[in-house]
Amino acid sequence: MEQIESQLIKEHLPNHLAIIMDGNGRWAKSHGYERVFGHKKGTESVIETVENVGKLGIQYLTLYAFSTENWNRPKREIDTLMNLLISSLKKELKTLQKNSIKLIAIGCLEQLPKKALRQLSEVIEQTKQNENLTLALALSYGAREEIVRATKAIALKVKNNIISIEDIDQSTINNHLYTQNLPDVDLLIRTSGELRISNFLLWQSAYAEFYFTDVLWPDFRKEHLVKALLDYQKRERRFGKISEQLI
Ligand code: IPE
Ligand code: IPE
Ligand code: MG
């Protein structure tokens, strides 16, 4: 493990890493448990990954924890997920403080149960001065909903003569997204073997590098993270240019 970690080039880590944490249900099933146990097990991977990412010196980490589409799951599963969110926030506040991690949340947060929203707001408030890593939890998040919301907010400003149509550019859109304070995604990891984006950070991932692994989220350990980062470091990000222009 240490040997592969030492291959990482510190100056060439992604500034913003995003992860679609998928496969909790399948992990549980394959171990003979109910789906909800997979979510519980998955929280261990969350804590471990957050700490590892912070220690590596990455600045921004966004974790897809609950999508707008996930509201269509059975109520029992949704309740378990919300209760897990509340208990993890309570339990891990000290981990966030110890590692100087600032928590923020992106998504349609008003849809969350009041108790979850209260606990979330409390941890956000208590960690707002932390400077090591910014951890964005995507909760009740959907990129299409985010874009609709931004469009409405911009349209309202045009209507009220706060901005003119000619003023609208890419930064206007960016500044009206949930992620307005986050940089573009550099590396997007999805676990569990699914090869799709599932309505996550569509705008922000326009030039992200994608990394897919068959590892199920509850099995995701530091070695898998380092492997993804090493793979990222081998890529040439051309942003439309040609290789010779990059030097
Ligand atoms: C990801 O695991 C967690 C959430 C979407 C909340 P899943 O629950 O989607 O697990 P699979 O994909 O069914 O295995
Ligand atoms: C995406 O996973 C959402 C999260 C990981 C929170 P899903 O399991 O909900 O996505 P689909 O349904 O397989 O696309
Ligand atoms: Mg899934």
mmCIF file of C-alpha atoms and ligand atoms in Angstrom, residues 21-27 35 39 65-66 70 73 77 81 192, ligand 1:
data_model
loop_
_atom_site.group_PDB
_atom_site.id
_atom_site.type_symbol
_atom_site.label_atom_id
_atom_site.label_comp_id
_atom_site.label_asym_id
_atom_site.label_seq_id
_atom_site.Cartn_x
_atom_site.Cartn_y
_atom_site.Cartn_z
ATOM 1 C CA MET A 21 -20.854 6.076 -3.903
ATOM 2 C CA ASP A 22 -22.792 3.191 -5.420
ATOM 3 C CA GLY A 23 -23.347 -0.483 -4.651
ATOM 4 C CA ASN A 24 -24.477 -0.558 -1.022
ATOM 5 C CA GLY A 25 -27.571 -2.617 -1.814
ATOM 6 C CA ARG A 26 -25.693 -5.198 -3.862
ATOM 7 C CA TRP A 27 -22.988 -5.446 -1.214
ATOM 8 C CA ARG A 35 -30.174 -3.609 1.640
ATOM 9 C CA HIS A 39 -25.899 1.643 3.696
ATOM 10 C CA ALA A 65 -25.158 10.595 -0.925
ATOM 11 C CA PHE A 66 -28.793 10.898 -2.025
ATOM 12 C CA ASN A 70 -33.704 8.311 -4.670
ATOM 13 C CA ARG A 73 -37.190 4.286 -3.205
ATOM 14 C CA GLU A 77 -35.045 2.557 2.899
ATOM 15 C CA LEU A 81 -30.814 6.616 4.979
ATOM 16 C CA SER A 192 -20.082 -0.631 -8.289
HETATM 17 C C1 IPE B 1 -25.756 3.756 -3.207
HETATM 18 O O1 IPE B 1 -26.005 2.400 -3.128
HETATM 19 C C2 IPE B 1 -26.412 4.535 -2.093
HETATM 20 C C3 IPE B 1 -27.553 5.347 -2.518
HETATM 21 C C4 IPE B 1 -27.975 5.483 -3.743
HETATM 22 C C5 IPE B 1 -28.271 6.061 -1.487
HETATM 23 P P1 IPE B 1 -27.318 1.751 -3.713
HETATM 24 O O2 IPE B 1 -28.353 1.744 -2.659
HETATM 25 O O3 IPE B 1 -27.725 2.405 -4.979
HETATM 26 O O4 IPE B 1 -26.831 0.278 -3.993
HETATM 27 P P2 IPE B 1 -27.155 -0.623 -5.256
HETATM 28 O O5 IPE B 1 -26.787 0.177 -6.465
HETATM 29 O O6 IPE B 1 -28.609 -0.916 -5.225
HETATM 30 O O7 IPE B 1 -26.309 -1.821 -5.078
#
